Each structure stands twice: as C-alpha cells, then as structure tokens.
Amino acid sequence: MTRVLSLLPILLLVQPCLAEEAVHSMSISLAGNLYQTSAGSGSRLQPNVDLRHDTPYGSLFVQQGEAGVGLPAPGGWVSLAAANESQWELGANSSHWMGVARYGLDLPQDGSLAIGYADRLGHASPGSLLLLNLDITLGHWQNQRISLLGWGSLADSQRAASLGHQANDSGRHLEQSNLLLMLNHPFNPRWSLDVGAGSRWMADQQSQHSAGWQAVFSLNAKLY
C-alpha cells in the first residue's frame, strides 16, 4: 500500500484544471449479473451509488464500490481511491479493501482506457494487482449507445497464493478477464437501462480457472 500512497504527493502537485463546467451528479442503480462457467452457474444482484462532485482541485467520486479523488492529467485523468472487492469485480469473490491508483485515457464518444495498480488494505489475503479497464463506443443506434466493455487483473504471486488461486511461485497470474458487448437504452433524461453479454474468465481456489459466459443488466436512475 505504501507504493500507492507514495503517489499522493504527485496527485496533489497537479495544477487545478477543470476545462469544462463543474459537475455535481448523483445516480443510483441496481445491477444484476448471471453467469455460466465450467465450475457451474451463479447470479448476483448489487445496488450501487455513483457520485461525482467537482472542486477547483479535482473531482471527488464514488463509483461501483470505489471512492476517491480524480485529477486531470495529459490525455485523460489520474485517480487515487479505496475499493471494496465485493462490489468492485476483482475476481477474488471476497470482501476485502484495496487501495487503487489509476491513469486513464479519454477515448472518443465518452470512451476510456485505464490502467491501474491495487494493493491490499489490511493483512488478510495480502498482495497486489495490475488492472486494466476498457470502455469503447462502437456506435449509436436510435439514441442507444453500443459499446465494448472489458476489465481484467493480474495478481502477484503473494496474492494468488493467499487466495488459493495459484501455487506459490514467482511472477504474476491472470486473476480475471471479462469482455462484454453492451447496449445503453435511455428511457428519458433520468432513467436508463444497460444490458450486455460476453465472456467470463476467473481464477478459482483449486489453482485452476473457470471460463464461460455472462450476462449483465443495470437499471439506472439519475437523481441530479
């Protein structure tokens, strides 16, 4: 975690730079996930709160179980946050907290590409992850956004071994990899629905992995 915290002075030295009008927004959503893999099937229902509050020095945010501060950077943004794994899909099927540092690139039509580093907060299941998040807009059809959504993580040997996902050896191991085709359907300026389907790959506790498919949906309401 010290490596994540060492990035804080760099973030604080970034000059305030809010090129656009400040954003103050809050939305709630109910997200569902249904999956089928070689290890069996399962489902999950998760409520979420998304909050963004811009200040002259950066943006405070809460999103998908991750809370922190974001600042502008060349070509995109940087962020420093804490994340809960039970909401933030890291592949551990656990309820641990991690400190997360990210650098993201802004892509056309509200897309983004982000890389990050996460380190365990606490002593249970220690270790770190390298992160990748992808959101690419493929196009629009009758006011609906069609996108490619992906996320994955690489665990170091300490974390993989502590979770039983890999025998204790050197190097990093793929913790999870997901790629989905998504459709966002706005009912009106306040309500919208996200639906999608794609692949699912996750490490398991038998030092193996489970591969298959998954479907997701999310009903979203913008409060302000």
XYZ file of N, CA and C in Angstrom:
672
model
N 0.825 -1.205 0.000
C 0.000 0.000 0.000
C 0.856 1.251 0.000
N 2.117 1.131 0.533
C 2.999 2.296 0.543
C 3.283 2.818 -0.853
N 3.325 1.904 -1.818
C 3.572 2.345 -3.197
C 2.392 3.144 -3.736
N 1.177 2.780 -3.340
C 0.017 3.562 -3.753
C 0.027 4.921 -3.085
N 0.304 4.940 -1.759
C 0.303 6.205 -1.023
C 1.402 7.145 -1.495
N 2.494 6.582 -2.021
C 3.579 7.439 -2.490
C 3.177 8.269 -3.696
N 2.068 7.910 -4.359
C 1.592 8.691 -5.493
C 0.805 9.914 -5.063
N 0.413 9.985 -3.780
C -0.415 11.089 -3.321
C 0.242 12.446 -3.506
N 1.539 12.644 -3.142
C 2.142 13.958 -3.384
C 2.121 14.362 -4.848
N 2.266 13.388 -5.755
C 2.222 13.710 -7.186
C 0.842 14.223 -7.560
N -0.202 13.555 -7.048
C -1.564 13.989 -7.349
C -1.818 15.387 -6.821
N -1.317 15.685 -5.617
C -1.573 16.985 -5.012
C -0.829 18.108 -5.727
N 0.247 17.768 -6.449
C 1.012 18.777 -7.159
C 0.428 19.095 -8.532
N -0.521 18.272 -8.982
C -1.149 18.544 -10.276
C -1.940 19.839 -10.187
N -1.733 20.745 -11.135
C -2.394 22.045 -11.097
C -3.895 21.892 -11.339
N -4.730 22.653 -10.614
C -6.171 22.613 -10.888
C -6.451 22.945 -12.344
N -7.261 22.106 -12.968
C -7.513 22.298 -14.401
C -8.854 21.699 -14.754
N -9.933 22.389 -14.485
C -11.255 21.956 -14.874
C -11.676 22.739 -16.110
N -11.424 22.126 -17.283
C -11.646 22.845 -18.538
C -13.125 23.085 -18.788
N -13.975 22.214 -18.277
C -15.383 22.352 -18.527
C -16.091 22.781 -17.250
N -17.388 23.002 -17.379
C -18.182 23.402 -16.226
C -18.169 22.296 -15.175
N -18.115 22.696 -13.895
C -18.062 21.726 -12.810
C -19.298 20.826 -12.830
N -19.088 19.550 -12.490
C -20.158 18.568 -12.483
C -20.469 18.175 -11.042
N -21.738 18.194 -10.695
C -22.212 17.684 -9.405
C -23.361 16.744 -9.721
N -23.125 15.449 -9.636
C -24.134 14.486 -10.062
C -24.207 13.321 -9.090
N -25.389 12.690 -9.063
C -25.585 11.507 -8.233
C -26.609 10.614 -8.913
N -26.313 9.339 -8.995
C -27.252 8.383 -9.566
C -27.196 7.084 -8.766
N -28.268 6.325 -8.833
C -28.322 5.019 -8.184
C -28.661 3.978 -9.240
N -28.251 2.747 -8.990
C -28.526 1.688 -9.963
C -28.664 0.352 -9.244
N -29.351 -0.552 -9.906
C -29.470 -1.927 -9.442
C -28.926 -2.812 -10.556
N -27.797 -3.449 -10.280
C -27.095 -4.213 -11.312
C -27.209 -5.706 -11.038
N -27.428 -6.464 -12.077
C -27.512 -7.918 -11.972
C -26.493 -8.587 -12.870
N -26.023 -9.752 -12.430
C -25.025 -10.500 -13.184
C -25.398 -11.977 -13.140
N -25.510 -12.598 -14.305
C -25.824 -14.021 -14.428
C -24.717 -14.669 -15.243
N -24.143 -15.774 -14.722
C -23.019 -16.367 -15.437
C -23.087 -17.889 -15.411
N -22.442 -18.476 -16.407
C -22.331 -19.928 -16.534
C -20.898 -20.235 -16.937
N -20.202 -21.033 -16.125
C -18.815 -21.395 -16.425
C -18.646 -22.904 -16.240
N -17.420 -23.372 -16.478
C -17.119 -24.787 -16.292
C -17.257 -25.208 -14.834
N -17.196 -24.228 -13.903
C -17.334 -24.538 -12.477
C -18.783 -24.489 -12.010
N -19.722 -24.111 -12.887
C -21.120 -24.018 -12.516
C -21.698 -22.665 -12.873
N -22.929 -22.441 -12.420
C -23.608 -21.182 -12.722
C -23.831 -20.389 -11.439
N -24.170 -19.126 -11.596
C -24.424 -18.278 -10.445
C -25.034 -16.961 -10.875
N -25.447 -16.184 -9.884
C -26.030 -14.880 -10.162
C -25.750 -13.959 -8.991
N -25.892 -12.663 -9.235
C -25.661 -11.670 -8.194
C -26.474 -10.431 -8.508
N -27.023 -9.820 -7.460
C -27.753 -8.567 -7.583
C -27.081 -7.559 -6.668
N -26.702 -6.393 -7.203
C -25.901 -5.438 -6.453
C -26.405 -4.018 -6.642
N -26.853 -3.342 -5.557
C -27.177 -1.916 -5.671
C -25.900 -1.087 -5.664
N -25.898 0.029 -6.391
C -24.731 0.905 -6.479
C -25.146 2.363 -6.380
N -24.244 3.169 -5.868
C -24.412 4.618 -5.851
C -23.233 5.229 -6.595
N -23.504 6.069 -7.597
C -22.471 6.788 -8.335
C -22.585 8.267 -8.003
N -21.493 8.840 -7.542
C -21.486 10.227 -7.103
C -20.242 10.914 -7.633
N -20.419 12.126 -8.161
C -19.279 12.937 -8.599
C -19.500 14.375 -8.161
N -18.460 14.947 -7.564
C -18.526 16.334 -7.099
C -17.211 17.023 -7.472
N -17.273 17.911 -8.456
C -16.080 18.623 -8.914
C -15.752 19.785 -7.975
N -14.467 19.966 -7.714
C -13.958 21.098 -6.946
C -12.882 21.780 -7.783
N -12.380 22.951 -7.360
C -11.298 23.585 -8.117
C -10.020 22.763 -8.159
N -9.915 21.735 -7.318
C -8.686 20.961 -7.236
C -8.834 19.523 -7.717
N -9.997 19.148 -8.198
C -10.206 17.789 -8.655
C -11.619 17.325 -8.371
N -11.896 16.073 -8.679
C -13.239 15.509 -8.532
C -13.241 14.452 -7.432
N -14.197 14.568 -6.524
C -14.453 13.521 -5.556
C -15.483 12.575 -6.167
N -15.277 11.261 -6.039
C -16.192 10.337 -6.693
C -16.420 9.083 -5.859
N -17.586 8.488 -6.067
C -17.928 7.155 -5.583
C -18.520 6.429 -6.772
N -17.980 5.252 -7.104
C -18.447 4.528 -8.289
C -18.144 3.051 -8.155
N -19.180 2.222 -8.194
C -19.038 0.763 -8.175
C -18.166 0.291 -7.014
N -18.444 0.798 -5.826
C -17.714 0.369 -4.648
C -16.337 0.978 -4.511
N -15.996 1.945 -5.360
C -14.693 2.602 -5.336
C -14.900 4.082 -5.022
N -14.154 4.619 -4.046
C -14.316 6.008 -3.631
C -12.944 6.669 -3.540
N -12.845 7.894 -4.089
C -11.554 8.569 -4.047
C -11.599 9.922 -4.717
N -10.432 10.341 -5.223
C -10.293 11.640 -5.862
C -9.682 11.452 -7.243
N -10.184 12.205 -8.220
C -9.654 12.169 -9.572
C -9.169 13.543 -9.990
N -8.082 13.572 -10.729
C -7.497 14.831 -11.173
C -7.176 14.751 -12.663
N -7.238 15.886 -13.366
C -6.884 15.878 -14.795
C -5.416 15.564 -15.001
N -5.124 14.901 -16.105
C -3.754 14.537 -16.474
C -3.661 14.612 -17.990
N -2.446 14.635 -18.543
C -2.298 14.699 -20.002
C -3.071 13.582 -20.701
N -4.000 13.951 -21.554
C -4.783 12.989 -22.320
C -5.924 12.342 -21.565
N -6.076 12.649 -20.278
C -7.125 11.975 -19.519
C -7.152 12.390 -18.063
N -6.920 11.435 -17.156
C -7.078 11.686 -15.729
C -6.254 10.691 -14.917
N -6.036 11.036 -13.644
C -5.449 10.114 -12.680
C -6.370 10.068 -11.468
N -6.339 8.977 -10.721
C -7.176 8.865 -9.534
C -6.471 8.052 -8.462
N -6.851 8.328 -7.226
C -6.379 7.579 -6.068
C -7.610 7.266 -5.231
N -7.840 5.985 -4.922
C -9.109 5.605 -4.297
C -8.935 4.362 -3.434
N -9.996 4.065 -2.680
C -10.126 2.795 -1.966
C -11.296 2.050 -2.577
N -11.177 0.727 -2.710
C -12.207 -0.071 -3.373
C -12.525 -1.304 -2.558
N -13.816 -1.654 -2.511
C -14.267 -2.874 -1.855
C -14.480 -3.948 -2.902
N -13.839 -5.101 -2.714
C -13.868 -6.148 -3.739
C -15.237 -6.785 -3.932
N -16.075 -6.738 -2.907
C -17.381 -7.373 -3.066
C -18.234 -6.641 -4.099
N -17.955 -5.343 -4.325
C -18.670 -4.596 -5.358
C -17.802 -4.378 -6.590
N -16.529 -4.222 -6.384
C -15.605 -3.920 -7.469
C -15.026 -5.239 -7.953
N -15.373 -5.693 -9.145
C -15.069 -7.039 -9.604
C -13.569 -7.254 -9.799
N -12.945 -7.921 -8.812
C -11.520 -8.232 -8.924
C -11.260 -9.731 -9.051
N -12.295 -10.526 -8.971
C -12.114 -11.949 -9.185
C -11.858 -12.766 -7.944
N -11.787 -12.119 -6.758
C -11.445 -12.865 -5.556
C -12.665 -13.454 -4.861
N -13.866 -12.997 -5.231
C -15.089 -13.411 -4.546
C -14.945 -13.223 -3.044
N -14.398 -12.089 -2.646
C -14.112 -11.803 -1.245
C -14.662 -10.427 -0.891
N -14.464 -10.027 0.350
C -14.925 -8.713 0.790
C -13.754 -7.964 1.411
N -12.729 -7.765 0.626
C -11.525 -7.076 1.076
C -11.497 -5.643 0.550
N -10.705 -4.803 1.212
C -10.487 -3.432 0.750
C -9.099 -3.315 0.143
N -9.007 -2.518 -0.942
C -7.731 -2.298 -1.616
C -7.575 -0.822 -1.932
N -6.332 -0.340 -1.887
C -6.016 0.993 -2.356
C -5.687 0.928 -3.837
N -6.206 1.872 -4.619
C -6.118 1.797 -6.079
C -5.610 3.115 -6.652
N -4.613 3.041 -7.514
C -4.138 4.196 -8.278
C -4.337 3.888 -9.758
N -4.878 4.873 -10.503
C -5.172 4.657 -11.920
C -4.713 5.842 -12.768
N -4.421 5.515 -14.034
C -4.256 6.538 -15.061
C -5.166 6.155 -16.220
N -6.012 7.094 -16.632
C -6.975 6.798 -17.691
C -6.839 7.729 -18.875
N -7.052 7.184 -20.055
C -7.058 7.961 -21.292
C -8.501 8.159 -21.750
N -8.844 9.371 -22.135
C -10.167 9.644 -22.692
C -10.200 9.224 -24.156
N -11.203 8.407 -24.508
C -11.395 7.962 -25.883
C -12.612 8.665 -26.477
N -12.739 8.671 -27.804
C -13.881 9.360 -28.435
C -15.226 8.834 -27.944
N -16.236 9.707 -27.966
C -17.624 9.371 -27.648
C -17.767 8.761 -26.252
N -17.156 9.423 -25.263
C -17.275 9.043 -23.853
C -16.623 7.711 -23.514
N -15.697 7.238 -24.325
C -14.971 6.010 -24.011
C -13.754 6.289 -23.141
N -13.136 5.227 -22.639
C -11.941 5.385 -21.804
C -11.128 4.102 -21.789
N -9.844 4.264 -21.516
C -8.919 3.146 -21.322
C -8.096 3.471 -20.092
N -8.123 2.608 -19.079
C -7.440 2.899 -17.823
C -6.564 1.724 -17.404
N -5.382 2.047 -16.892
C -4.509 1.054 -16.279
C -4.329 1.443 -14.819
N -4.099 0.467 -13.954
C -4.013 0.794 -12.548
C -3.213 -0.216 -11.751
N -3.002 0.135 -10.493
C -2.288 -0.705 -9.532
C -3.086 -0.716 -8.246
N -3.357 -1.901 -7.701
C -4.124 -2.032 -6.464
C -3.326 -2.828 -5.443
N -3.343 -2.372 -4.188
C -2.626 -3.039 -3.111
C -3.584 -3.266 -1.953
N -3.463 -4.409 -1.298
C -4.385 -4.806 -0.242
C -4.296 -3.868 0.962
N -5.452 -3.431 1.469
C -5.543 -2.683 2.718
C -5.900 -3.676 3.822
N -4.957 -3.991 4.679
C -5.175 -4.994 5.706
C -4.220 -6.159 5.541
N -4.376 -7.168 6.398
C -3.404 -8.262 6.435
C -3.915 -9.553 5.813
N -5.236 -9.733 5.751
C -5.774 -10.958 5.148
C -5.612 -10.915 3.634
N -5.239 -12.048 3.054
C -5.050 -12.156 1.599
C -4.237 -10.992 1.046
N -2.992 -10.825 1.500
C -2.170 -9.695 1.043
C -1.747 -9.863 -0.407
N -1.231 -8.770 -0.972
C -0.727 -8.812 -2.333
C -1.251 -7.662 -3.168
N -0.872 -7.659 -4.423
C -1.221 -6.543 -5.304
C -1.777 -7.051 -6.630
N -2.389 -6.120 -7.377
C -2.969 -6.415 -8.679
C -2.577 -5.336 -9.674
N -2.366 -5.721 -10.915
C -2.314 -4.783 -12.032
C -3.672 -4.826 -12.718
N -4.212 -3.655 -13.067
C -5.594 -3.561 -13.532
C -5.677 -2.983 -14.941
N -6.701 -3.388 -15.669
C -6.991 -2.822 -16.975
C -8.502 -2.697 -17.116
N -8.972 -1.514 -17.505
C -10.391 -1.270 -17.762
C -10.549 -0.622 -19.131
N -11.525 -1.096 -19.892
C -11.728 -0.628 -21.260
C -13.207 -0.353 -21.491
N -13.506 0.789 -22.089
C -14.877 1.136 -22.465
C -14.804 1.867 -23.810
N -15.141 1.168 -24.900
C -15.030 1.715 -26.247
C -16.426 1.856 -26.851
N -16.758 3.034 -27.317
C -18.030 3.243 -28.009
C -17.913 2.738 -29.446
N -18.753 1.771 -29.798
C -18.747 1.229 -31.156
C -19.655 2.003 -32.084
N -20.667 2.645 -31.521
C -21.580 3.427 -32.341
C -22.876 3.707 -31.601
N -23.792 4.372 -32.296
C -25.099 4.690 -31.735
C -26.179 4.214 -32.698
N -27.277 3.718 -32.140
C -28.398 3.254 -32.941
C -29.686 3.711 -32.258
N -30.421 4.614 -32.927
C -31.663 5.161 -32.397
C -31.483 5.658 -30.955
N -30.463 6.484 -30.766
C -30.170 7.108 -29.475
C -29.651 6.126 -28.428
N -29.319 4.909 -28.835
C -28.769 3.919 -27.912
C -27.275 3.769 -28.161
N -26.514 3.742 -27.090
C -25.056 3.603 -27.204
C -24.678 2.129 -27.186
N -23.898 1.715 -28.173
C -23.381 0.356 -28.248
C -21.885 0.421 -27.960
N -21.423 -0.379 -26.994
C -20.031 -0.260 -26.552
C -19.428 -1.628 -26.255
N -18.122 -1.638 -26.166
C -17.357 -2.823 -25.770
C -16.768 -2.534 -24.398
N -17.117 -3.358 -23.415
C -16.696 -3.154 -22.035
C -15.803 -4.312 -21.607
N -14.635 -3.989 -21.073
C -13.713 -5.034 -20.637
C -13.001 -4.664 -19.363
N -12.697 -5.662 -18.541
C -11.884 -5.422 -17.344
C -11.153 -6.703 -16.977
N -9.965 -6.536 -16.442
C -9.146 -7.686 -16.079
C -8.108 -7.305 -15.053
N -7.474 -8.317 -14.462
C -6.456 -8.051 -13.443
C -5.418 -9.158 -13.424
N -4.199 -8.773 -13.069
C -3.086 -9.693 -12.875
C -2.678 -9.633 -11.412
N -2.657 -10.782 -10.734
C -2.290 -10.839 -9.321
C -0.828 -11.220 -9.177
N -0.150 -10.635 -8.161
C 1.208 -11.080 -7.876
C 1.151 -12.440 -7.182
N 2.298 -13.096 -7.053
C 2.323 -14.463 -6.529
C 1.829 -14.530 -5.085
N 2.097 -13.480 -4.279
C 1.655 -13.469 -2.889
C 0.135 -13.483 -2.783
N -0.503 -12.652 -3.583
C -1.968 -12.597 -3.546
C -2.594 -13.872 -4.122
N -2.076 -14.338 -5.247
C -2.625 -15.540 -5.874
C -2.526 -16.735 -4.936
N -1.401 -16.852 -4.223
C -1.219 -17.973 -3.297
C -2.126 -17.833 -2.082
N -2.294 -16.612 -1.558
C -3.102 -16.415 -0.354
C -4.580 -16.704 -0.606
N -5.032 -16.541 -1.854
C -6.420 -16.836 -2.210
C -6.604 -18.268 -2.708
N -5.507 -19.023 -2.811
C -5.592 -20.379 -3.322
C -5.785 -20.446 -4.817
N -5.474 -19.349 -5.504
C -5.681 -19.310 -6.951
C -4.480 -19.826 -7.734
N -3.347 -19.919 -7.071
C -2.142 -20.349 -7.776
C -1.132 -20.833 -6.751
N -0.366 -21.843 -7.114
C 0.722 -22.274 -6.237
C 1.718 -21.135 -6.066
N 2.377 -21.101 -4.918
C 3.291 -20.009 -4.593
C 4.538 -20.095 -5.467
N 4.665 -19.209 -6.418
C 5.864 -19.132 -7.243
C 6.028 -17.688 -7.695
N 6.990 -17.447 -8.548
C 7.282 -16.077 -8.969
C 6.370 -15.666 -10.110
N 6.328 -14.347 -10.345
C 5.574 -13.821 -11.470
C 4.131 -13.513 -11.128
N 3.433 -12.919 -12.082
C 2.025 -12.571 -11.908
C 1.133 -13.570 -12.631
N -0.117 -13.666 -12.148
C -1.065 -14.629 -12.689
C -2.362 -13.906 -13.028
N -2.984 -14.328 -14.120
C -4.240 -13.724 -14.522
C -5.320 -14.054 -13.496
N -5.864 -13.021 -12.868
C -6.909 -13.194 -11.858
C -8.285 -13.268 -12.519
N -8.511 -12.439 -13.513
C -9.778 -12.478 -14.227
C -9.652 -11.734 -15.546
N -10.564 -12.028 -16.473
C -10.613 -11.347 -17.762
C -12.061 -11.389 -18.248
N -12.624 -10.231 -18.557
C -14.014 -10.122 -18.978
C -14.115 -9.192 -20.186
N -14.941 -9.563 -21.157
C -15.178 -8.733 -22.333
C -16.649 -8.867 -22.716
N -17.375 -7.731 -22.740
C -18.817 -7.764 -22.977
C -19.222 -6.746 -24.038
N -20.239 -7.097 -24.795
C -20.891 -6.172 -25.716
C -22.086 -5.579 -24.980
N -22.128 -4.237 -24.863
C -23.118 -3.562 -24.033
C -24.009 -2.642 -24.864
N -25.251 -2.493 -24.399
C -26.204 -1.568 -25.004
C -26.800 -0.704 -23.894
N -26.714 0.616 -24.060
C -27.334 1.545 -23.122
C -28.588 2.125 -23.769
N -29.730 1.938 -23.103
C -31.012 2.424 -23.626
C -31.560 3.483 -22.675
N -31.580 4.780 -23.089
C -32.170 5.819 -22.239
C -33.683 5.891 -22.426
N -34.418 5.781 -21.328
C -35.867 5.954 -21.393
C -36.230 7.436 -21.438
N -35.501 8.230 -20.685
C -35.667 9.681 -20.620
C -34.393 10.235 -19.988
N -34.272 11.555 -19.782
C -33.032 12.086 -19.203
C -32.689 11.531 -17.822
N -33.647 10.936 -17.139
C -33.388 10.459 -15.780
C -33.143 8.955 -15.705
N -33.904 8.163 -16.469
C -33.842 6.706 -16.367
C -33.157 6.093 -17.584
N -32.366 5.034 -17.342
C -31.734 4.312 -18.441
C -31.504 2.859 -18.036
N -31.254 2.028 -19.042
C -31.027 0.600 -18.822
C -29.782 0.172 -19.586
N -28.886 -0.565 -18.915
C -27.720 -1.159 -19.551
C -27.902 -2.667 -19.585
N -27.719 -3.273 -20.757
C -27.770 -4.729 -20.893
C -26.578 -5.160 -21.741
N -26.080 -6.368 -21.470
C -24.944 -6.840 -22.245
C -24.639 -8.298 -21.971
N -23.771 -8.872 -22.783
C -23.357 -10.263 -22.634
C -21.958 -10.420 -23.209
N -21.238 -11.425 -22.688
C -19.890 -11.658 -23.183
C -19.194 -12.770 -22.426
N -17.879 -12.756 -22.463
C -17.070 -13.838 -21.900
C -16.724 -13.568 -20.434
N -16.412 -14.654 -19.728
C -16.020 -14.565 -18.318
C -14.901 -15.577 -18.082
N -13.803 -15.113 -17.505
C -12.666 -15.984 -17.167
C -12.190 -15.582 -15.784
N -12.135 -16.529 -14.840
C -11.735 -16.211 -13.475
C -10.909 -17.345 -12.886
N -9.918 -16.973 -12.068
C -9.165 -17.969 -11.315
C -10.036 -18.509 -10.189
N -9.812 -19.779 -9.805
C -10.587 -20.354 -8.705
C -9.644 -20.884 -7.622
N -10.217 -21.474 -6.594
C -9.433 -21.878 -5.428
C -8.848 -23.278 -5.552
N -8.894 -23.849 -6.746
C -8.223 -25.130 -6.987
C -6.988 -24.929 -7.871
N -6.464 -23.700 -7.857
C -5.312 -23.339 -8.694
C -5.605 -23.593 -10.165
N -6.884 -23.507 -10.526
C -7.309 -23.668 -11.906
C -7.998 -22.382 -12.341
N -8.835 -22.467 -13.366
C -9.630 -21.321 -13.777
C -10.974 -21.803 -14.316
N -11.945 -20.907 -14.317
C -13.252 -21.229 -14.879
C -13.550 -20.245 -15.991
N -13.955 -20.764 -17.131
C -14.245 -19.933 -18.296
C -15.683 -20.178 -18.732
N -16.293 -19.159 -19.307
C -17.664 -19.305 -19.768
C -18.218 -17.981 -20.255
N -19.519 -17.772 -20.026
C -20.173 -16.556 -20.490
C -20.903 -15.895 -19.322
N -21.268 -14.653 -19.524
C -22.042 -13.938 -18.520
C -22.953 -12.924 -19.201
N -24.038 -12.599 -18.514
C -24.961 -11.556 -18.955
C -25.131 -10.566 -17.810
N -25.221 -9.301 -18.146
C -25.344 -8.261 -17.122
C -26.479 -7.307 -17.499
N -27.057 -6.696 -16.479
C -28.032 -5.633 -16.700
C -27.930 -4.652 -15.555
N -28.331 -3.417 -15.802
C -28.319 -2.404 -14.755
C -29.414 -1.385 -15.052
N -30.287 -1.185 -14.087
C -31.322 -0.147 -14.171
C -30.822 1.074 -13.406
N -30.730 2.209 -14.108
C -30.083 3.401 -13.557
C -31.059 4.552 -13.430
N -30.930 5.298 -12.334
C -31.758 6.487 -12.103
C -30.844 7.649 -11.710
N -30.906 8.742 -12.457
C -30.115 9.926 -12.151
C -30.919 10.832 -11.226
N -30.381 11.080 -10.025
C -31.088 11.899 -9.035
C -30.861 13.371 -9.271
N -29.623 13.752 -9.648
C -29.339 15.149 -10.024
C -28.045 15.201 -10.798
